[in-house]
Coordinates of C-alpha atoms in Angstrom, one line a residue:
X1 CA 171.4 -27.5 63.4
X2 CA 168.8 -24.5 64.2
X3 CA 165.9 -26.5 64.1
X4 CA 164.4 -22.8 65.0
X5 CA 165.8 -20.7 61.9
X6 CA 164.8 -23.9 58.9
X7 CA 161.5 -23.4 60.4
X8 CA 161.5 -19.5 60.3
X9 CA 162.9 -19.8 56.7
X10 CA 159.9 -22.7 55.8
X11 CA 156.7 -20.3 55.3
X12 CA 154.8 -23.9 54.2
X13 CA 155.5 -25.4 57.4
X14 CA 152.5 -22.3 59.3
X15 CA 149.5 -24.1 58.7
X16 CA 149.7 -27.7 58.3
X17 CA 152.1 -30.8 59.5
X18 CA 154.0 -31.5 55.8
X19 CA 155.4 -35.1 55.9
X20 CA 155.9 -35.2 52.2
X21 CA 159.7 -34.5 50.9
X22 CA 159.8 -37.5 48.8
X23 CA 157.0 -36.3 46.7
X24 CA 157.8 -32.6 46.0
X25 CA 159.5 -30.5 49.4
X26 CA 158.9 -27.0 50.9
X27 CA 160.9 -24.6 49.6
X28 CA 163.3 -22.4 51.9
X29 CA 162.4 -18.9 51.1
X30 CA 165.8 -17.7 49.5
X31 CA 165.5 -20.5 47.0
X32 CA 161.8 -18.5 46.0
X33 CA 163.6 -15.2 46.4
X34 CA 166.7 -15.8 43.8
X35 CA 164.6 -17.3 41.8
X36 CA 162.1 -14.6 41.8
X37 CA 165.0 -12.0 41.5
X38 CA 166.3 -12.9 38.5
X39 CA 163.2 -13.4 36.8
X40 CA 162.4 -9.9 37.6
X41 CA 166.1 -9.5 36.1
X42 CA 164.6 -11.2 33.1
X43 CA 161.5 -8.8 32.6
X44 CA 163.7 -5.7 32.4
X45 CA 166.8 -7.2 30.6
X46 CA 165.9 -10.4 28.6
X47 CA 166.9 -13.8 29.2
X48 CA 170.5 -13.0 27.4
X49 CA 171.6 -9.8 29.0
X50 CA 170.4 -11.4 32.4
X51 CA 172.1 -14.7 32.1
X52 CA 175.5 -12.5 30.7
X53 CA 175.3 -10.7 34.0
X54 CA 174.9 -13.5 36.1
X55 CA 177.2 -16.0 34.7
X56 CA 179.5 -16.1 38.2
X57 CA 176.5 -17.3 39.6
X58 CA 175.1 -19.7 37.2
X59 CA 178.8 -21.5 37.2
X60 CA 178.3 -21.4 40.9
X61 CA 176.0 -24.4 40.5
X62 CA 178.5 -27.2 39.4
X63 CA 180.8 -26.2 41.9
X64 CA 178.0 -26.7 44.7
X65 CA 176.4 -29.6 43.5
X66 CA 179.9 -31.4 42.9
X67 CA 180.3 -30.5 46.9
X68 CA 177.3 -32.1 47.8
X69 CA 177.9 -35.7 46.3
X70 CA 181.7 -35.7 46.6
X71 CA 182.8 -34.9 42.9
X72 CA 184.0 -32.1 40.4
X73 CA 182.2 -29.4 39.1
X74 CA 183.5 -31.2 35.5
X75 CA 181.7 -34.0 36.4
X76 CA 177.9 -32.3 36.7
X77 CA 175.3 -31.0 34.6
X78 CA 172.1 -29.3 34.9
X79 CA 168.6 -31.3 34.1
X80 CA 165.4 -30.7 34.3
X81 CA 164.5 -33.4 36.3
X82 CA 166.3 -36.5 37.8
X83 CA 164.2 -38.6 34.6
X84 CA 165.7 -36.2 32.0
X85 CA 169.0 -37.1 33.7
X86 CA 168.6 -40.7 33.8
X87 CA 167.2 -40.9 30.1
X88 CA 170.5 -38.4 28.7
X89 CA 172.8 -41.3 30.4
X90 CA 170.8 -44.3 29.0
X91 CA 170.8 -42.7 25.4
X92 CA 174.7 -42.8 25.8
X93 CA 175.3 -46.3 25.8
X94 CA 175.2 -48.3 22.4
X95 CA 172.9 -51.2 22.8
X96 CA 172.7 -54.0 20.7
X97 CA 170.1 -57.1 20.2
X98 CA 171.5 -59.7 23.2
X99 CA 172.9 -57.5 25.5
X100 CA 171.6 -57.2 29.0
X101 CA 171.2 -54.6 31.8
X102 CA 171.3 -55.8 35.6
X103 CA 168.8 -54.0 37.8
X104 CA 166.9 -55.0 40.8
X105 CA 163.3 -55.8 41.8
X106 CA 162.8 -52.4 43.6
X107 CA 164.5 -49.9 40.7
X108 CA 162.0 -46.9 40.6
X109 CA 158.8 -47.4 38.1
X110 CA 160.3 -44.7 35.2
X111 CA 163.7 -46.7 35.1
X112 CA 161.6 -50.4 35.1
X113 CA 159.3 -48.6 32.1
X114 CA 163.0 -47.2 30.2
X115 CA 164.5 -50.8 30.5
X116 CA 161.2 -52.6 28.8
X117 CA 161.1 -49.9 26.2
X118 CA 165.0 -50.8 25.3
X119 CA 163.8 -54.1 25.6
X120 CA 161.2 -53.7 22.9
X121 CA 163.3 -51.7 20.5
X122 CA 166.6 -53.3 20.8
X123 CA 165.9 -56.9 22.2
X124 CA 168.2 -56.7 25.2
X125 CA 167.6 -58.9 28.1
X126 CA 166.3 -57.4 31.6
X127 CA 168.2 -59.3 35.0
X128 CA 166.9 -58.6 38.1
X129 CA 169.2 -59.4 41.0
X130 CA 168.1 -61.6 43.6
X131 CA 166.7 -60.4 47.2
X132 CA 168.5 -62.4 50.3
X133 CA 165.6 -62.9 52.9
X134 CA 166.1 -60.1 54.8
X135 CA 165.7 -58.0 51.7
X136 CA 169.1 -57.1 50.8
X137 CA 170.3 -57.7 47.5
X138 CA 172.2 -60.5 46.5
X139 CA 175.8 -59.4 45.9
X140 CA 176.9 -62.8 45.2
X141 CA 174.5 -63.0 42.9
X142 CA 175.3 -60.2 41.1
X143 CA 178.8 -61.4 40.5
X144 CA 177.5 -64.5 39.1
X145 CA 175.5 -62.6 36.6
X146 CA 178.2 -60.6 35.5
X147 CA 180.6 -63.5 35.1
X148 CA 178.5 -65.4 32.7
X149 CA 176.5 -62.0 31.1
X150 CA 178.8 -59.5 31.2
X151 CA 176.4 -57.1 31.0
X152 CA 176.4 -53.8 29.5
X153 CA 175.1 -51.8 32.3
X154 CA 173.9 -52.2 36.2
X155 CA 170.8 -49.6 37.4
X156 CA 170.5 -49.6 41.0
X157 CA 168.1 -47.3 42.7
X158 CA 169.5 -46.2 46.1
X159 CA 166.1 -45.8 47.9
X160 CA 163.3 -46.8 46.2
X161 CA 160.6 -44.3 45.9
X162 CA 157.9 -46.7 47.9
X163 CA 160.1 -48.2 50.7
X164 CA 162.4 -47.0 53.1
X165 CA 164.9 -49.5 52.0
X166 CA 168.5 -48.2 51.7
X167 CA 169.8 -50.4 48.4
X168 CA 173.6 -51.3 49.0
X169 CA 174.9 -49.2 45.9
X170 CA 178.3 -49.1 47.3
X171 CA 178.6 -52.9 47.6
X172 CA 177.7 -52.7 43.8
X173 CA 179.9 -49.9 42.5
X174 CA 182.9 -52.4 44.1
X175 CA 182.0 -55.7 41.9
X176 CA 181.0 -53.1 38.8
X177 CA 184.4 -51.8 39.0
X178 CA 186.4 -55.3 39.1
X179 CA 184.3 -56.0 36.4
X180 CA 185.0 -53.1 34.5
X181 CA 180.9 -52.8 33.9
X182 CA 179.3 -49.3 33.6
X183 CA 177.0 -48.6 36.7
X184 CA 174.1 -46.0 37.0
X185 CA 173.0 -45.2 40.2
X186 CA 169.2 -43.1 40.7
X187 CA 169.9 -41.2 43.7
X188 CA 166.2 -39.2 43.8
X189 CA 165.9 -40.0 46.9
X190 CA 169.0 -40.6 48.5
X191 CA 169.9 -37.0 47.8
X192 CA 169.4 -34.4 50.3
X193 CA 168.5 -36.6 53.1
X194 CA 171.8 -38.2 53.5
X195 CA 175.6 -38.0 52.7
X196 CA 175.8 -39.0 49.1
X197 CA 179.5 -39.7 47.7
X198 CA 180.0 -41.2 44.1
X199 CA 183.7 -41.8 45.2
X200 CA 182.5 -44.5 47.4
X201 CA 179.6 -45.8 45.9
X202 CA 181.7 -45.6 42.0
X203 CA 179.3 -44.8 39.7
X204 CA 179.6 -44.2 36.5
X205 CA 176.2 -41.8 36.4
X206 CA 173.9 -40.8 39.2
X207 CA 170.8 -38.9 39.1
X208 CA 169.2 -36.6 41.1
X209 CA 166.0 -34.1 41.5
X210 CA 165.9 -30.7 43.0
X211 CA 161.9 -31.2 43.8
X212 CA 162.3 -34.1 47.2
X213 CA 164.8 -33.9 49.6
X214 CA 167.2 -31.2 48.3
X215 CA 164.0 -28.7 49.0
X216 CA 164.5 -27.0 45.2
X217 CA 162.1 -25.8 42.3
X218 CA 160.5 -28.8 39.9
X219 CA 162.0 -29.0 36.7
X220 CA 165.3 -29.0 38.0
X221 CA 167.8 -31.7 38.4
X222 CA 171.5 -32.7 37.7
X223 CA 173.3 -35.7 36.1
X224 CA 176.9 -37.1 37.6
X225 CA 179.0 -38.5 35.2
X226 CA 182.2 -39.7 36.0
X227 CA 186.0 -39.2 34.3
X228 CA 185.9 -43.0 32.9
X229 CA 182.4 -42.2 31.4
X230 CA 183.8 -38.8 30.0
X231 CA 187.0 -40.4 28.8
X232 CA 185.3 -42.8 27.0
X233 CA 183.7 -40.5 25.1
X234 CA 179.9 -41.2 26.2
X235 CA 177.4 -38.9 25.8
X236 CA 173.8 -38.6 24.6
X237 CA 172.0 -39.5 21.4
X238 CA 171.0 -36.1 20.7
X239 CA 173.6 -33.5 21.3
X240 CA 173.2 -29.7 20.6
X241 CA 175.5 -26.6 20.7
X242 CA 175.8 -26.9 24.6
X243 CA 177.6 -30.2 24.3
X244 CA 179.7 -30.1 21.3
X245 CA 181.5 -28.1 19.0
X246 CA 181.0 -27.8 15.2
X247 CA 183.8 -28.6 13.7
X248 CA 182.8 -29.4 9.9
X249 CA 180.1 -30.0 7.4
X250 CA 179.7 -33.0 8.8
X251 CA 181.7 -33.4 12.2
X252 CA 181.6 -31.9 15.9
X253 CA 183.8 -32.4 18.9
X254 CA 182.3 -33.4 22.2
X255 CA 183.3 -30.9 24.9
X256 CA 185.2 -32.5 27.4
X257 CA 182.8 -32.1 30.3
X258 CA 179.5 -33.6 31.4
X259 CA 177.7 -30.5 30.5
X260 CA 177.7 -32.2 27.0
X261 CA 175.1 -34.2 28.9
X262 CA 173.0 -30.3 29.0
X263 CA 171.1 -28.9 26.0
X264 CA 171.3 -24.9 25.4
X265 CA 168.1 -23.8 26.5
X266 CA 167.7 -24.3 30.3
X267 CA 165.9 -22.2 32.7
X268 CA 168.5 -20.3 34.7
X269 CA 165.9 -19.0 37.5
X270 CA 165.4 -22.9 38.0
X271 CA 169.0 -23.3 37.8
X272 CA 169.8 -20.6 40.9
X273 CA 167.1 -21.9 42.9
X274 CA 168.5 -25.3 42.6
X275 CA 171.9 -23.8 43.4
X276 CA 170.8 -22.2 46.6
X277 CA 168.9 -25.5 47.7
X278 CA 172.3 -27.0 47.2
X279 CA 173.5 -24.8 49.6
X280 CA 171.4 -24.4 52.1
X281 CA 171.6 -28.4 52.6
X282 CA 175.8 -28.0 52.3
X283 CA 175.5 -25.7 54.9
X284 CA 173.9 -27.5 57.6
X285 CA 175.7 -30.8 56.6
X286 CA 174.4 -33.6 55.0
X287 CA 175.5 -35.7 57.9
X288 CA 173.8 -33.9 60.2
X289 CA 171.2 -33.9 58.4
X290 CA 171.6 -37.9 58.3
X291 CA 171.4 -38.5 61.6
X292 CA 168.6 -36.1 62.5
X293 CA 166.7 -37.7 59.8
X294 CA 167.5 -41.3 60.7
X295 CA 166.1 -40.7 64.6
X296 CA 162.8 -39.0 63.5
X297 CA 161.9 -41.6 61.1
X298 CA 163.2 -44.4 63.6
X299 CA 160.6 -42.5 65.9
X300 CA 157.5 -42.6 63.3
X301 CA 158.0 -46.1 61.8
X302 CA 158.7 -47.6 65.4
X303 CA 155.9 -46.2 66.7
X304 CA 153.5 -46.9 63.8
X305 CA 154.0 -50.9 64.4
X306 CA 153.2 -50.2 68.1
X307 CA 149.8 -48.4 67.4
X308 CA 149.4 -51.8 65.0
X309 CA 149.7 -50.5 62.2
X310 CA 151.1 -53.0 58.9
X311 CA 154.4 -51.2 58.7
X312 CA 155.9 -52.1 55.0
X313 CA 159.5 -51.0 55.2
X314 CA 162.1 -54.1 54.6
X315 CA 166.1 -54.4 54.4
X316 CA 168.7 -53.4 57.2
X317 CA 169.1 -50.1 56.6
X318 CA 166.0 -47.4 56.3
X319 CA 165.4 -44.2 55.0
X320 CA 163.6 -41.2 56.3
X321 CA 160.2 -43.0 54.0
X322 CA 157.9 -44.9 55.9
X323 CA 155.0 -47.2 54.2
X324 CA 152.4 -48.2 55.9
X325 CA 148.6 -49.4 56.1
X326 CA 146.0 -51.3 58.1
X327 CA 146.4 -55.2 58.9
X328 CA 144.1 -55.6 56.5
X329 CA 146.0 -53.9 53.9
X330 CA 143.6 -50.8 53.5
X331 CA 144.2 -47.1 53.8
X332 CA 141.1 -45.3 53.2
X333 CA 140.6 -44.4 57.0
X334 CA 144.1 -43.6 57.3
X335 CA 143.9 -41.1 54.6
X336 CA 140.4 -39.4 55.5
X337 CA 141.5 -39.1 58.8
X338 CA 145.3 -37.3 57.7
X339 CA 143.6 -35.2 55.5
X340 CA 140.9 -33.8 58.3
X341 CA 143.7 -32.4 60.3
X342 CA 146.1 -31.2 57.2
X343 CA 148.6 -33.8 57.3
X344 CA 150.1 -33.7 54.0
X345 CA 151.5 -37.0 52.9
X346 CA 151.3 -39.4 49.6
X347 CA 149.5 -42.2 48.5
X348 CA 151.8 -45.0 47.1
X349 CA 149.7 -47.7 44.3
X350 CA 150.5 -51.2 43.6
X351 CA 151.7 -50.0 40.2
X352 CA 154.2 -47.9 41.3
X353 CA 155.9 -50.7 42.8
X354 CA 154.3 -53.6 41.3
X355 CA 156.7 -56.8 41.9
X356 CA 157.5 -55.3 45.5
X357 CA 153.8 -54.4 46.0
X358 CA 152.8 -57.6 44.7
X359 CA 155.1 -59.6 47.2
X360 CA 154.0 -57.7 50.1
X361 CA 150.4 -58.4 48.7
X362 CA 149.1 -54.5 49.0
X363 CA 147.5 -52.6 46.4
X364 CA 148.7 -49.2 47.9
X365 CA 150.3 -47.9 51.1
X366 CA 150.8 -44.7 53.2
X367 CA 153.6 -42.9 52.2
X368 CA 155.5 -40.3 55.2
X369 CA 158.7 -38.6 54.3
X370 CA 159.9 -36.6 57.5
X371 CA 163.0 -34.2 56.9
X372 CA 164.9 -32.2 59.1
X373 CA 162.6 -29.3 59.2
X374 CA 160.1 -31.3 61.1
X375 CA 159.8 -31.7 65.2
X376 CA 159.7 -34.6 67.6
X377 CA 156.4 -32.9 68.4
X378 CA 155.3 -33.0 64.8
X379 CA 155.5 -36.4 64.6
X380 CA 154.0 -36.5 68.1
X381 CA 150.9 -35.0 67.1
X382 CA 150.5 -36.8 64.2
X383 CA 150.3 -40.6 66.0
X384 CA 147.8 -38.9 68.5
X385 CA 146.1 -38.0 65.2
X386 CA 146.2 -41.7 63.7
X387 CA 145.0 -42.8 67.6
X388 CA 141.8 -41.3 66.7

C-alpha cells in the first residue's frame, strides 16, 4: 500500500488531521472527477442521452461491488443510502401480529427505531440477544430463541456505529442457516475498512453506505440480497418499472435480480462515484486495508487508556472506531481542545446508543475513526495534542 499516492489523491487530508470515516469520509479525487464528468455530460446531453452513453459503465457498478463483499453482480442493487437499503429489505418480509425479530442490544439507532415502528403497526415482538460478559453475544442464546420463537428475521449490526465492537455475524449466519431463518446483516461500518464476504457470514441481506469507510459520495449505497431471498420471491412493498415488469391490467413479474430492490430514478453521477470508490478500495485490498487499519487503531485506543483516558470500546475483536471520554465521563475539554488544532472527529450521544450508553453509564463519548489514509505520525500528533 502507497501510503504516499492515497495521500496525494486525498486533497481533504492538507489542512487538518481527519479522524472521521465513520461519520462521512474524504473523498479520493477521481471519485469527485467522474462524478463531476458526467454531470458536465448531463448539462450538454440530458440525463437520458448521458446515461444511454454510459451504460458499460453504470453496469460496471454491480460487478465491482459484488467483488468487494464476495458475491454476484445479480445479487446487488444501488441505494441511496445504507437506511434506504435496510428499509427496501424490511418492506419484503410479510409480518404478521405475533411474530418476532431477533436483534441485539448494540443494532444501530435507525434499525432499533424500524423494529419499534413494526412493533407498533404490526404487534410483533422485539428479542434482543443476550451479551456474555466479555461482550460477545450469546450464540447459545440465540439458538435457544430460535428453537422456541422461530422467528421471522435476525438483524445484526456488524460494528456498531458507537463502539469499536466487531459483532460475530458469521457465528450468526451459521445457526440462521440450520434454522432456515432469514438474516439481515447492516454492514455500514464494516464495509470498506475490512474484508467483508456474505458467503461466510450467510446473509440473506446486507447493507451498506458509500459515505464512511468506502470513501464515496452521500446518497449512495447498495443492498445484498442473496439467491434464497431472490428465489423466494422477496422484494419490496413498493415496486416500480425498475423492478418488475407489467404484465397485465392487473399483474407484473418481478425481475429476477436484486435490482428489483432499485426504483427507476437514481442518480447515476452518485452511482459512478460510488463505483470508483469501490474500486479504488478493490485495488489496494480490503485485507490490506484490514490489517493497516487494525494496527493504527490498536495504536490510538492503546495509547488513549495510557494517557488515562475512559476508553469505551468492549468485545474481543475491535474495529478501526474508538470511544472515549474523561474518568469522569465528560468530553467537553476533549472536544474544545480537538477542535483548536483541527482535528476532525464526532461526537457520539447517549441516544444514539442508549441501552449500551446506558450500561456504560455515559451520556456521550469521543468518537475517532482512523483509515488507511492516515499516518503513524498522525495519530502521534494527535495524543501530544490530547497531552495538552
Amino acid at each position: 500500500m502507497d501510503i504516499h499516492s492515497i495521500r496525494k489523491d486525498t486533497k481533504g487530508l492538507s489542512d487538518k488531521i481527519f479522524l472521521n470515516s465513520a461519520g462521512s469520509s474524504l473523498m479520493p479525487e477521481v471519485v469527485v472527477k467522474t462524478m463531476t464528468d458526467y454531470l458536465h455530460q448531463e448539462e450538454m446531453y440530458g440525463g437520458y442521452e448521458t446515461a444511454n452513453r454510459n451504460a458499460e459503465l453504470i453496469s460496471g457498478f454491480y460487478e465491482e461491488t459484488a467483488k468487494l463483499i464476495n458475491a454476484k453482480a445479480s445479487n446487488m442493487a444501488f441505494t441511496s443510502s445504507a437506511t434506504d437499503a435496510y428499509v427496501k429489505a424490511l418492506s419484503s418480509i410479510s409480518f404478521a401480529e405475533g411474530d418476532c425479530i431477533i436483534t441485539t442490544n448494540d443494532d444501530y439507532v435507525s434499525n432499533q427505531i424500524a423494529f419499534i415502528s413494526l412493533q407498533k403497526k404490526y404487534n410483533i415482538e422485539i428479542i434482543r440477544l443476550k451479551n456474555l460478559a466479555d461482550h460477545e453475544l450469546d450464540l447459545e442464546d440465540l439458538e435457544n430463541i430460535i428453537q422456541k420463537r422461530n422467528p421471522k428475521l435476525v438483524a445484526v449490526t456488524h460494528i456498531p456505529t458507537n463502539s469499536g465492537l466487531i459483532q460475530n455475524v458469521e457465528g450468526v449466519g451459521k445457526i440462521c442457516r440450520k434454522y432456515d431463518v432469514l438474516y439481515l446483516v447492516d454492514a455500514c461500518q464494516s464495509v470498506g475498512q475490512m474484508v467483508v464476504d456474505v458467503e461466510k457470514i450467510g446473509c440473506d441481506f446486507l447493507t451498506a453506505t458509500g459515505r464512511k469507510f468506502l470513501r464515496g459520495p452521500r446518497g449512495t449505497g447498495f443492498l445484498y440480497v442473496s439467491d434464497r431471498a431472490i428465489a423466494q420471491n422477496l422484494a419490496p412493498l413498493f415496486l416500480d418499472m425498475s423492478g418488475a415488469v407489467w404484465t397485465g391490467f392487473n399483474e407484473y413479474e418481478l425481475i429476477k435480480t436484486a435490482k428489483r430492490f432499485e426504483l427507476w430514478e437514481n442518480s447515476y453521477a452518485a452511482l459512478l462515484g460510488l463505483t470508483e470508490a469501490v474500486n479504488y478500495a478493490n485495488n489496494i485490498g480490503l485485507s490490506t486495508i484490514e490489517n493497516y487499519n487494525q494496527k493504527l487503531s490498536g495504536k490510538l485506543r492503546n495509547e488513549l487508556q495510557n494517557k488515562g483516558f475512559r476508553v469505551l470500546d468492549e468485545g474481543n475483536n475491535l474495529s478501526s472506531i474508538i470511544t472515549f471520554c474523561t474518568q469522569d465521563g465528560s468530553i467537553e475539554s476533549i472536544q474544545k481542545v480537538l477542535k483548536e488544532h483541527n482535528v476532525y472527529f464526532s461526537i457520539s450521544p447517549k441516544n444514539g446508543a442508549l441501552i449500551d450508553f446506558t450500561h456504560k453509564n455515559v451520556d456521550g463519548v469521543i468518537r475517532f475513526s482512523p483509515h488507511y489514509f492516515n499516518t503513524s505520525d498522525e495519530i502521534e500528533a494527535v495524543l501530544e495534542i490530547l497531552s495538552k
